[in-house]
mmCIF file of C-alpha atoms and ligand atoms in Angstrom:
data_model
loop_
_atom_site.group_PDB
_atom_site.id
_atom_site.type_symbol
_atom_site.label_atom_id
_atom_site.label_comp_id
_atom_site.label_asym_id
_atom_site.label_seq_id
_atom_site.Cartn_x
_atom_site.Cartn_y
_atom_site.Cartn_z
ATOM 1 C CA MET A 24 0.000 0.000 0.000
ATOM 2 C CA SER A 25 3.013 2.268 0.244
ATOM 3 C CA SER A 26 5.167 3.433 -2.642
ATOM 4 C CA ALA A 27 8.364 1.667 -3.672
ATOM 5 C CA ARG A 28 10.570 4.159 -1.834
ATOM 6 C CA VAL A 29 8.926 3.386 1.527
ATOM 7 C CA GLU A 30 10.354 0.491 3.506
ATOM 8 C CA THR A 31 7.839 -1.914 5.047
ATOM 9 C CA ALA A 32 9.127 -3.165 8.384
ATOM 10 C CA ALA A 33 7.412 -5.933 10.338
ATOM 11 C CA VAL A 34 6.299 -5.751 13.968
ATOM 12 C CA VAL A 35 6.869 -9.139 15.619
ATOM 13 C CA LYS A 36 6.533 -8.246 19.298
ATOM 14 C CA ALA A 37 4.826 -10.582 21.774
ATOM 15 C CA ASP A 38 6.059 -13.687 19.943
ATOM 16 C CA ALA A 39 4.808 -12.306 16.614
ATOM 17 C CA TYR A 40 1.389 -11.573 18.084
ATOM 18 C CA GLY A 41 1.266 -15.009 19.662
ATOM 19 C CA LEU A 42 1.999 -16.892 16.447
ATOM 20 C CA GLY A 43 5.684 -17.787 17.018
ATOM 21 C CA ILE A 44 8.467 -15.287 16.415
ATOM 22 C CA ALA A 45 11.002 -17.538 14.650
ATOM 23 C CA PRO A 46 8.881 -19.039 11.853
ATOM 24 C CA VAL A 47 6.860 -15.837 11.433
ATOM 25 C CA ALA A 48 9.904 -13.552 11.227
ATOM 26 C CA ARG A 49 11.577 -15.934 8.773
ATOM 27 C CA ALA A 50 8.467 -15.962 6.571
ATOM 28 C CA LEU A 51 8.298 -12.151 6.645
ATOM 29 C CA GLN A 52 11.999 -11.958 5.835
ATOM 30 C CA LYS A 53 11.425 -14.226 2.857
ATOM 31 C CA ALA A 54 8.635 -11.875 1.793
ATOM 32 C CA GLY A 55 11.108 -8.972 1.829
ATOM 33 C CA ALA A 56 11.130 -7.544 5.363
ATOM 34 C CA ARG A 57 14.577 -6.329 6.471
ATOM 35 C CA SER A 58 13.613 -4.420 9.643
ATOM 36 C CA PHE A 59 11.777 -5.938 12.600
ATOM 37 C CA PHE A 60 10.310 -4.342 15.706
ATOM 38 C CA VAL A 61 9.770 -5.879 19.138
ATOM 39 C CA ALA A 62 8.656 -4.361 22.432
ATOM 40 C CA THR A 63 11.502 -5.348 24.744
ATOM 41 C CA ALA A 64 15.213 -6.125 24.533
ATOM 42 C CA GLU A 65 14.498 -9.605 25.923
ATOM 43 C CA GLU A 66 12.719 -10.433 22.681
ATOM 44 C CA THR A 67 15.775 -9.785 20.498
ATOM 45 C CA PRO A 68 17.991 -12.889 21.048
ATOM 46 C CA ALA A 69 15.391 -15.271 19.611
ATOM 47 C CA LEU A 70 14.651 -12.835 16.799
ATOM 48 C CA ARG A 71 18.335 -12.400 15.936
ATOM 49 C CA GLN A 72 18.740 -16.143 15.829
ATOM 50 C CA ALA A 73 15.760 -16.429 13.478
ATOM 51 C CA VAL A 74 16.652 -13.711 10.965
ATOM 52 C CA GLY A 75 20.463 -13.587 11.133
ATOM 53 C CA ASN A 76 22.816 -10.625 11.198
ATOM 54 C CA GLY A 77 21.582 -8.904 8.031
ATOM 55 C CA ALA A 78 18.329 -7.655 9.562
ATOM 56 C CA ASP A 79 17.783 -4.535 11.680
ATOM 57 C CA LEU A 80 16.030 -5.235 14.989
ATOM 58 C CA TYR A 81 14.356 -2.296 16.757
ATOM 59 C CA VAL A 82 13.077 -2.229 20.339
ATOM 60 C CA PHE A 83 10.143 0.096 21.164
ATOM 61 C CA SER A 84 10.762 0.230 24.920
ATOM 62 C CA GLY A 85 14.235 1.609 24.263
ATOM 63 C CA PHE A 86 17.180 1.367 26.582
ATOM 64 C CA MET A 87 16.614 0.212 30.150
ATOM 65 C CA PRO A 88 19.614 0.100 32.518
ATOM 66 C CA THR A 89 19.492 -3.703 32.626
ATOM 67 C CA ASP A 90 19.474 -4.079 28.827
ATOM 68 C CA ALA A 91 23.077 -3.207 27.903
ATOM 69 C CA GLU A 92 24.314 -6.773 27.763
ATOM 70 C CA ILE A 93 21.481 -7.925 25.529
ATOM 71 C CA TYR A 94 22.010 -5.015 23.142
ATOM 72 C CA ARG A 95 25.723 -5.762 22.921
ATOM 73 C CA ALA A 96 24.968 -9.393 22.186
ATOM 74 C CA THR A 97 22.251 -8.890 19.571
ATOM 75 C CA GLY A 98 23.196 -5.550 18.001
ATOM 76 C CA ALA A 99 19.549 -4.501 18.257
ATOM 77 C CA ILE A 100 18.589 -0.830 17.970
ATOM 78 C CA PRO A 101 16.846 0.754 20.975
ATOM 79 C CA CYS A 102 14.201 3.417 20.307
ATOM 80 C CA LEU A 103 15.301 5.955 22.944
ATOM 81 C CA ASN A 104 12.245 7.412 24.654
ATOM 82 C CA SER A 105 13.484 10.010 27.138
ATOM 83 C CA ALA A 106 16.401 12.158 28.206
ATOM 84 C CA ALA A 107 17.186 9.507 30.806
ATOM 85 C CA GLN A 108 17.384 6.802 28.138
ATOM 86 C CA VAL A 109 19.606 9.016 25.976
ATOM 87 C CA SER A 110 21.938 9.468 28.965
ATOM 88 C CA HIS A 111 22.024 5.788 29.900
ATOM 89 C CA PHE A 112 22.655 4.816 26.313
ATOM 90 C CA SER A 113 25.362 7.442 25.799
ATOM 91 C CA GLN A 114 27.220 6.324 28.932
ATOM 92 C CA GLN A 115 27.559 2.766 27.656
ATOM 93 C CA THR A 116 30.422 1.751 25.445
ATOM 94 C CA GLY A 117 30.152 -0.374 22.349
ATOM 95 C CA MET A 118 26.400 0.106 21.993
ATOM 96 C CA GLY A 119 26.037 0.540 18.239
ATOM 97 C CA ARG A 120 23.078 2.244 16.655
ATOM 98 C CA CYS A 121 19.982 3.837 18.140
ATOM 99 C CA ALA A 122 16.629 5.278 17.063
ATOM 100 C CA ILE A 123 14.589 8.059 18.664
ATOM 101 C CA GLN A 124 10.919 7.816 19.586
ATOM 102 C CA ILE A 125 8.893 11.027 19.782
ATOM 103 C CA ASP A 126 5.553 11.441 21.526
ATOM 104 C CA SER A 127 3.330 13.155 18.955
ATOM 105 C CA GLY A 128 0.222 13.048 21.156
ATOM 106 C CA MET A 129 -0.425 9.554 22.483
ATOM 107 C CA ASN A 130 1.353 10.236 25.780
ATOM 108 C CA ARG A 131 2.625 6.716 26.163
ATOM 109 C CA LEU A 132 6.205 6.353 24.908
ATOM 110 C CA GLY A 133 8.664 8.839 23.457
ATOM 111 C CA MET A 134 10.109 12.296 24.030
ATOM 112 C CA GLU A 135 7.860 15.329 24.025
ATOM 113 C CA PRO A 136 8.731 17.664 21.123
ATOM 114 C CA GLU A 137 10.225 20.203 23.575
ATOM 115 C CA GLU A 138 12.384 17.551 25.197
ATOM 116 C CA TYR A 139 13.501 16.374 21.747
ATOM 117 C CA ALA A 140 14.407 19.933 20.730
ATOM 118 C CA ALA A 141 16.322 20.515 23.950
ATOM 119 C CA LEU A 142 18.341 17.335 23.341
ATOM 120 C CA SER A 143 18.898 17.984 19.648
ATOM 121 C CA GLU A 144 22.665 18.304 19.877
ATOM 122 C CA ARG A 145 23.139 15.165 21.936
ATOM 123 C CA ILE A 146 20.746 13.283 19.690
ATOM 124 C CA ALA A 147 22.565 14.457 16.562
ATOM 125 C CA GLY A 148 25.775 13.172 18.158
ATOM 126 C CA LEU A 149 24.231 9.707 18.432
ATOM 127 C CA ASN A 150 23.416 9.782 14.711
ATOM 128 C CA PRO A 151 20.066 7.951 15.057
ATOM 129 C CA VAL A 152 19.113 5.703 12.163
ATOM 130 C CA LEU A 153 15.359 6.321 12.559
ATOM 131 C CA THR A 154 12.961 8.704 14.282
ATOM 132 C CA LEU A 155 9.524 7.296 14.968
ATOM 133 C CA SER A 156 6.221 8.012 16.643
ATOM 134 C CA HIS A 157 2.941 6.126 17.076
ATOM 135 C CA LEU A 158 -0.665 7.070 16.309
ATOM 136 C CA ALA A 159 -3.294 6.595 19.006
ATOM 137 C CA CYS A 160 -6.418 6.616 16.802
ATOM 138 C CA ALA A 161 -5.342 5.298 13.390
ATOM 139 C CA ASP A 162 -8.099 2.666 13.424
ATOM 140 C CA GLU A 163 -10.599 5.554 13.262
ATOM 141 C CA PRO A 164 -9.724 7.338 9.982
ATOM 142 C CA GLU A 165 -11.904 10.385 10.763
ATOM 143 C CA HIS A 166 -10.492 10.952 14.240
ATOM 144 C CA PRO A 167 -9.012 14.453 14.427
ATOM 145 C CA GLN A 168 -6.062 13.214 16.492
ATOM 146 C CA ASN A 169 -4.634 11.552 13.358
ATOM 147 C CA THR A 170 -3.960 14.823 11.538
ATOM 148 C CA ALA A 171 -2.927 16.481 14.803
ATOM 149 C CA GLN A 172 -0.265 13.833 15.423
ATOM 150 C CA LEU A 173 0.779 13.934 11.764
ATOM 151 C CA GLU A 174 1.382 17.677 12.060
ATOM 152 C CA VAL A 175 3.399 17.361 15.264
ATOM 153 C CA PHE A 176 5.495 14.543 13.827
ATOM 154 C CA SER A 177 6.107 16.306 10.499
ATOM 155 C CA ALA A 178 7.171 19.487 12.263
ATOM 156 C CA THR A 179 9.377 17.748 14.826
ATOM 157 C CA ALA A 180 11.045 14.589 13.567
ATOM 158 C CA GLU A 181 14.306 14.733 11.655
ATOM 159 C CA GLY A 182 16.218 12.255 9.519
ATOM 160 C CA ARG A 183 14.728 8.949 8.450
ATOM 161 C CA ARG A 184 11.160 8.817 9.759
ATOM 162 C CA SER A 185 8.392 6.312 10.567
ATOM 163 C CA LEU A 186 4.901 7.035 11.901
ATOM 164 C CA ALA A 187 2.471 4.416 10.599
ATOM 165 C CA ALA A 188 1.535 1.019 12.010
ATOM 166 C CA THR A 189 -1.265 -0.931 10.258
ATOM 167 C CA GLY A 190 -3.892 1.770 10.790
ATOM 168 C CA GLY A 191 -1.590 4.598 9.759
ATOM 169 C CA THR A 192 -0.554 2.709 6.624
ATOM 170 C CA LEU A 193 -4.239 2.559 5.646
ATOM 171 C CA LEU A 194 -4.595 6.323 6.204
ATOM 172 C CA GLY A 195 -2.509 6.910 3.076
ATOM 173 C CA ALA A 196 0.778 8.234 1.726
ATOM 174 C CA PRO A 197 1.096 11.352 3.938
ATOM 175 C CA TYR A 198 1.438 8.986 6.908
ATOM 176 C CA HIS A 199 4.041 6.683 5.348
ATOM 177 C CA PHE A 200 7.254 8.787 5.553
ATOM 178 C CA ASP A 201 10.308 6.513 5.010
ATOM 179 C CA MET A 202 9.091 3.356 6.746
ATOM 180 C CA THR A 203 5.783 1.771 7.747
ATOM 181 C CA ARG A 204 5.574 -0.660 10.694
ATOM 182 C CA PRO A 205 2.528 -2.902 10.366
ATOM 183 C CA GLY A 206 1.820 -5.604 12.918
ATOM 184 C CA ILE A 207 -1.785 -6.801 13.140
ATOM 185 C CA GLY A 208 -2.435 -6.313 9.420
ATOM 186 C CA LEU A 209 0.227 -8.924 8.698
ATOM 187 C CA TYR A 210 -1.628 -11.392 10.892
ATOM 188 C CA GLY A 211 -5.105 -11.104 9.423
ATOM 189 C CA GLY A 212 -6.576 -8.545 11.810
ATOM 190 C CA LEU A 213 -8.506 -5.278 11.748
ATOM 191 C CA PRO A 214 -8.134 -2.403 11.015
ATOM 192 C CA PHE A 215 -6.879 -4.034 7.780
ATOM 193 C CA ALA A 216 -10.333 -5.199 6.653
ATOM 194 C CA ASP A 217 -8.956 -6.890 3.505
ATOM 195 C CA ALA A 218 -6.438 -8.960 5.444
ATOM 196 C CA ARG A 219 -6.717 -12.679 4.914
ATOM 197 C CA PRO A 220 -6.795 -14.901 7.994
ATOM 198 C CA VAL A 221 -3.380 -16.403 8.671
ATOM 199 C CA VAL A 222 -4.338 -18.633 11.559
ATOM 200 C CA ARG A 223 -6.630 -21.604 11.857
ATOM 201 C CA LEU A 224 -7.262 -23.156 15.235
ATOM 202 C CA SER A 225 -8.570 -26.727 15.266
ATOM 203 C CA LEU A 226 -9.440 -28.325 18.578
ATOM 204 C CA PRO A 227 -9.694 -32.072 19.225
ATOM 205 C CA VAL A 228 -12.952 -33.529 20.514
ATOM 206 C CA ILE A 229 -12.175 -35.701 23.549
ATOM 207 C CA GLN A 230 -15.593 -37.273 24.038
ATOM 208 C CA THR A 231 -19.205 -36.895 22.988
ATOM 209 C CA ARG A 232 -22.278 -37.667 25.106
ATOM 210 C CA GLU A 233 -26.078 -37.627 25.068
ATOM 211 C CA VAL A 234 -27.712 -35.070 27.332
ATOM 212 C CA MET A 235 -31.399 -35.354 28.170
ATOM 213 C CA PRO A 236 -33.851 -32.440 28.452
ATOM 214 C CA GLY A 237 -33.457 -30.779 31.850
ATOM 215 C CA GLU A 238 -29.803 -31.902 32.275
ATOM 216 C CA ALA A 239 -27.240 -29.143 32.723
ATOM 217 C CA VAL A 240 -23.759 -28.849 31.176
ATOM 218 C CA GLY A 241 -20.643 -27.349 32.735
ATOM 219 C CA TYR A 242 -19.753 -25.129 35.695
ATOM 220 C CA GLY A 243 -22.591 -23.406 37.465
ATOM 221 C CA ALA A 244 -25.053 -25.582 35.538
ATOM 222 C CA ALA A 245 -25.421 -22.446 33.434
ATOM 223 C CA TRP A 246 -26.748 -24.231 30.334
ATOM 224 C CA THR A 247 -29.616 -26.693 30.346
ATOM 225 C CA ALA A 248 -30.723 -28.921 27.481
ATOM 226 C CA LYS A 249 -34.251 -28.220 26.240
ATOM 227 C CA THR A 250 -34.299 -31.206 23.884
ATOM 228 C CA PRO A 251 -32.164 -34.359 23.676
ATOM 229 C CA CYS A 252 -28.693 -33.141 22.722
ATOM 230 C CA ARG A 253 -25.245 -34.420 21.789
ATOM 231 C CA ILE A 254 -22.525 -32.515 23.572
ATOM 232 C CA ALA A 255 -18.905 -32.662 22.417
ATOM 233 C CA THR A 256 -16.178 -31.892 24.948
ATOM 234 C CA VAL A 257 -13.263 -30.152 23.278
ATOM 235 C CA SER A 258 -9.665 -29.905 24.496
ATOM 236 C CA ALA A 259 -8.995 -26.185 24.985
ATOM 237 C CA GLY A 260 -10.159 -23.511 27.396
ATOM 238 C CA TYR A 261 -9.396 -20.144 28.834
ATOM 239 C CA ALA A 262 -5.900 -21.282 29.857
ATOM 240 C CA ASP A 263 -5.274 -21.608 26.111
ATOM 241 C CA GLY A 264 -6.438 -18.065 25.406
ATOM 242 C CA LEU A 265 -10.075 -18.861 24.670
ATOM 243 C CA ILE A 266 -11.275 -16.023 26.800
ATOM 244 C CA ARG A 267 -13.974 -17.036 29.261
ATOM 245 C CA ALA A 268 -15.965 -13.877 28.538
ATOM 246 C CA MET A 269 -16.768 -15.101 25.010
ATOM 247 C CA GLY A 270 -19.488 -17.180 26.697
ATOM 248 C CA ASN A 271 -22.136 -18.541 24.372
ATOM 249 C CA ARG A 272 -21.577 -15.899 21.711
ATOM 250 C CA ALA A 273 -18.690 -17.784 20.107
ATOM 251 C CA ARG A 274 -19.256 -20.759 17.870
ATOM 252 C CA LEU A 275 -17.130 -23.674 16.784
ATOM 253 C CA TRP A 276 -17.221 -25.014 13.266
ATOM 254 C CA ALA A 277 -17.481 -28.527 11.883
ATOM 255 C CA GLY A 278 -16.357 -27.687 8.359
ATOM 256 C CA ASP A 279 -18.981 -25.173 7.202
ATOM 257 C CA THR A 280 -21.481 -25.952 9.975
ATOM 258 C CA PRO A 281 -21.576 -23.733 13.063
ATOM 259 C CA CYS A 282 -21.967 -25.356 16.482
ATOM 260 C CA PRO A 283 -22.860 -23.284 19.546
ATOM 261 C CA LEU A 284 -21.017 -23.463 22.845
ATOM 262 C CA ALA A 285 -23.122 -25.112 25.547
ATOM 263 C CA GLY A 286 -22.189 -23.915 29.010
ATOM 264 C CA ARG A 287 -19.276 -21.992 30.388
ATOM 265 C CA VAL A 288 -15.710 -21.969 29.103
ATOM 266 C CA SER A 289 -13.573 -24.052 31.484
ATOM 267 C CA MET A 290 -9.827 -23.720 32.000
ATOM 268 C CA ASP A 291 -8.992 -26.614 29.689
ATOM 269 C CA LEU A 292 -12.283 -27.569 28.045
ATOM 270 C CA LEU A 293 -15.185 -26.324 25.994
ATOM 271 C CA THR A 294 -18.548 -28.046 25.684
ATOM 272 C CA VAL A 295 -20.239 -27.718 22.321
ATOM 273 C CA ASP A 296 -23.704 -28.630 21.048
ATOM 274 C CA VAL A 297 -23.202 -30.918 18.031
ATOM 275 C CA SER A 298 -26.732 -32.366 17.978
ATOM 276 C CA HIS A 299 -27.370 -31.187 14.427
ATOM 277 C CA LEU A 300 -24.295 -32.882 12.905
ATOM 278 C CA GLU A 301 -24.662 -36.169 11.051
ATOM 279 C CA HIS A 302 -21.493 -37.616 12.605
ATOM 280 C CA ASP A 303 -19.580 -36.847 15.785
ATOM 281 C CA PRO A 304 -16.636 -34.656 14.727
ATOM 282 C CA ASP A 305 -12.991 -35.488 15.499
ATOM 283 C CA THR A 306 -12.093 -31.795 15.633
ATOM 284 C CA LEU A 307 -13.909 -28.465 15.740
ATOM 285 C CA ASP A 308 -12.454 -25.161 14.504
ATOM 286 C CA ILE A 309 -12.694 -22.001 16.582
ATOM 287 C CA LEU A 310 -10.584 -19.826 14.249
ATOM 288 C CA GLY A 311 -10.714 -20.212 10.495
ATOM 289 C CA PRO A 312 -12.456 -19.000 7.359
ATOM 290 C CA HIS A 313 -15.851 -18.715 9.116
ATOM 291 C CA GLN A 314 -14.727 -17.068 12.341
ATOM 292 C CA SER A 315 -11.848 -14.596 12.258
ATOM 293 C CA VAL A 316 -9.795 -13.357 15.190
ATOM 294 C CA ASP A 317 -11.976 -10.235 15.119
ATOM 295 C CA ASP A 318 -15.213 -12.261 15.177
ATOM 296 C CA LEU A 319 -13.970 -14.169 18.206
ATOM 297 C CA ALA A 320 -12.815 -10.901 19.758
ATOM 298 C CA ASP A 321 -16.305 -9.432 19.308
ATOM 299 C CA ALA A 322 -17.768 -12.435 21.114
ATOM 300 C CA ALA A 323 -15.347 -11.899 23.998
ATOM 301 C CA GLY A 324 -15.691 -8.107 24.138
ATOM 302 C CA THR A 325 -12.087 -7.514 23.118
ATOM 303 C CA ILE A 326 -9.919 -6.905 20.023
ATOM 304 C CA GLY A 327 -8.229 -9.295 17.599
ATOM 305 C CA TYR A 328 -4.824 -8.350 18.996
ATOM 306 C CA GLU A 329 -5.765 -9.815 22.376
ATOM 307 C CA ILE A 330 -7.161 -13.026 20.877
ATOM 308 C CA LEU A 331 -3.904 -13.629 18.970
ATOM 309 C CA THR A 332 -1.532 -12.721 21.768
ATOM 310 C CA SER A 333 -3.508 -14.888 24.211
ATOM 311 C CA LEU A 334 -3.128 -18.080 22.138
ATOM 312 C CA GLY A 335 -1.550 -20.446 24.607
ATOM 313 C CA ALA A 336 1.588 -22.569 24.707
ATOM 314 C CA ARG A 337 -0.267 -25.914 24.689
ATOM 315 C CA TYR A 338 -1.252 -25.798 21.029
ATOM 316 C CA HIS A 339 0.694 -27.819 18.503
ATOM 317 C CA ARG A 340 1.687 -25.266 15.854
ATOM 318 C CA ARG A 341 2.136 -26.163 12.229
ATOM 319 C CA TYR A 342 3.386 -23.580 9.724
ATOM 320 C CA ILE A 343 2.351 -23.817 6.109
ATOM 321 C CA GLY A 344 4.220 -22.037 3.309
ATOM 322 C CA GLY A 345 6.603 -19.162 4.091
HETATM 323 C C1 PLP B 410 2.455 -2.536 18.242
HETATM 324 C C2 PLP B 410 3.037 -1.359 17.560
HETATM 325 C C3 PLP B 410 3.030 -1.283 16.149
HETATM 326 C C4 PLP B 410 2.241 -2.242 15.285
HETATM 327 O O1 PLP B 410 0.868 -1.916 15.436
HETATM 328 P P1 PLP B 410 -0.300 -2.653 14.629
HETATM 329 O O2 PLP B 410 -1.509 -1.893 15.010
HETATM 330 O O3 PLP B 410 -0.325 -4.060 15.115
HETATM 331 O O4 PLP B 410 0.024 -2.578 13.174
HETATM 332 C C5 PLP B 410 3.741 -0.255 15.549
HETATM 333 N N1 PLP B 410 4.376 0.689 16.309
HETATM 334 C C6 PLP B 410 4.358 0.674 17.663
HETATM 335 C C7 PLP B 410 5.064 1.742 18.418
HETATM 336 C C8 PLP B 410 3.681 -0.340 18.332
HETATM 337 O O5 PLP B 410 3.646 -0.354 19.674
#
């Protein structure tokens, strides 16, 4: 969506949004990504191992006093967020490159424009390879804070610049500067409405049983059969990131056929009404072509980002293509 002169970096923080940093970063590298962003220095050793020494690794949280050793080992680039971080970084020896993060209005990370101006000489001495900022409201294209932050960033940031994550990339060329930094859009999530799902989650059915009218299923006996039912018990629960709050609004899928949850989400199990299926299924899908991460997020009252990053460690992960 950006022009040929704009670099597209890839955000792979939080284990590539829960999908597995090594295979995901390698696939993105194969697709052309040369710069990768993570949230913390602790994420960089695994990333460096995955993508090798040719890639640039950036860290949003910048330079914390305990991070020096990791930065020396991985050659990652901290995004310095404050005068204190600039000082800590400058006092270290053998630290390599840095970037500068400006706060253009989100008030979360980065230097205020005045702080940035006051430090301009010291920052110039560090020769930062990138100056970045982050939009708070890019998923709402009409939100006035988008243009406000764009103006602050344009007027403040010097050198090579990056403002846009997924939402900002969709806002158009004025937001692209020299580099875009999409995350969620790479993983099939809103606000990139045209994104294709990249994750399918199939859950094994452990057992299936008949339930008679008046019998209840699950904790709190919160669901009661009105007619004779077949209930499938599926091996995954809120400990696997299937957020308990999704309640009975989420469905599981036997191929193209939706099956409603029956009863509460347990830690390790779901109970699903499969009465209308011709055969008992071996597996049921909770993420796939019929139910995206955003659909499941709606059911749970959250956002696709949280569904992805909650996906637990007990799943067997298979990577196709890339
Ligand atoms: C997480 C993050 C991104 C990526 O955001 P998406 O909305 O997932 O595209 C980019 N920049 C910063 C500073 C971030 O924290």
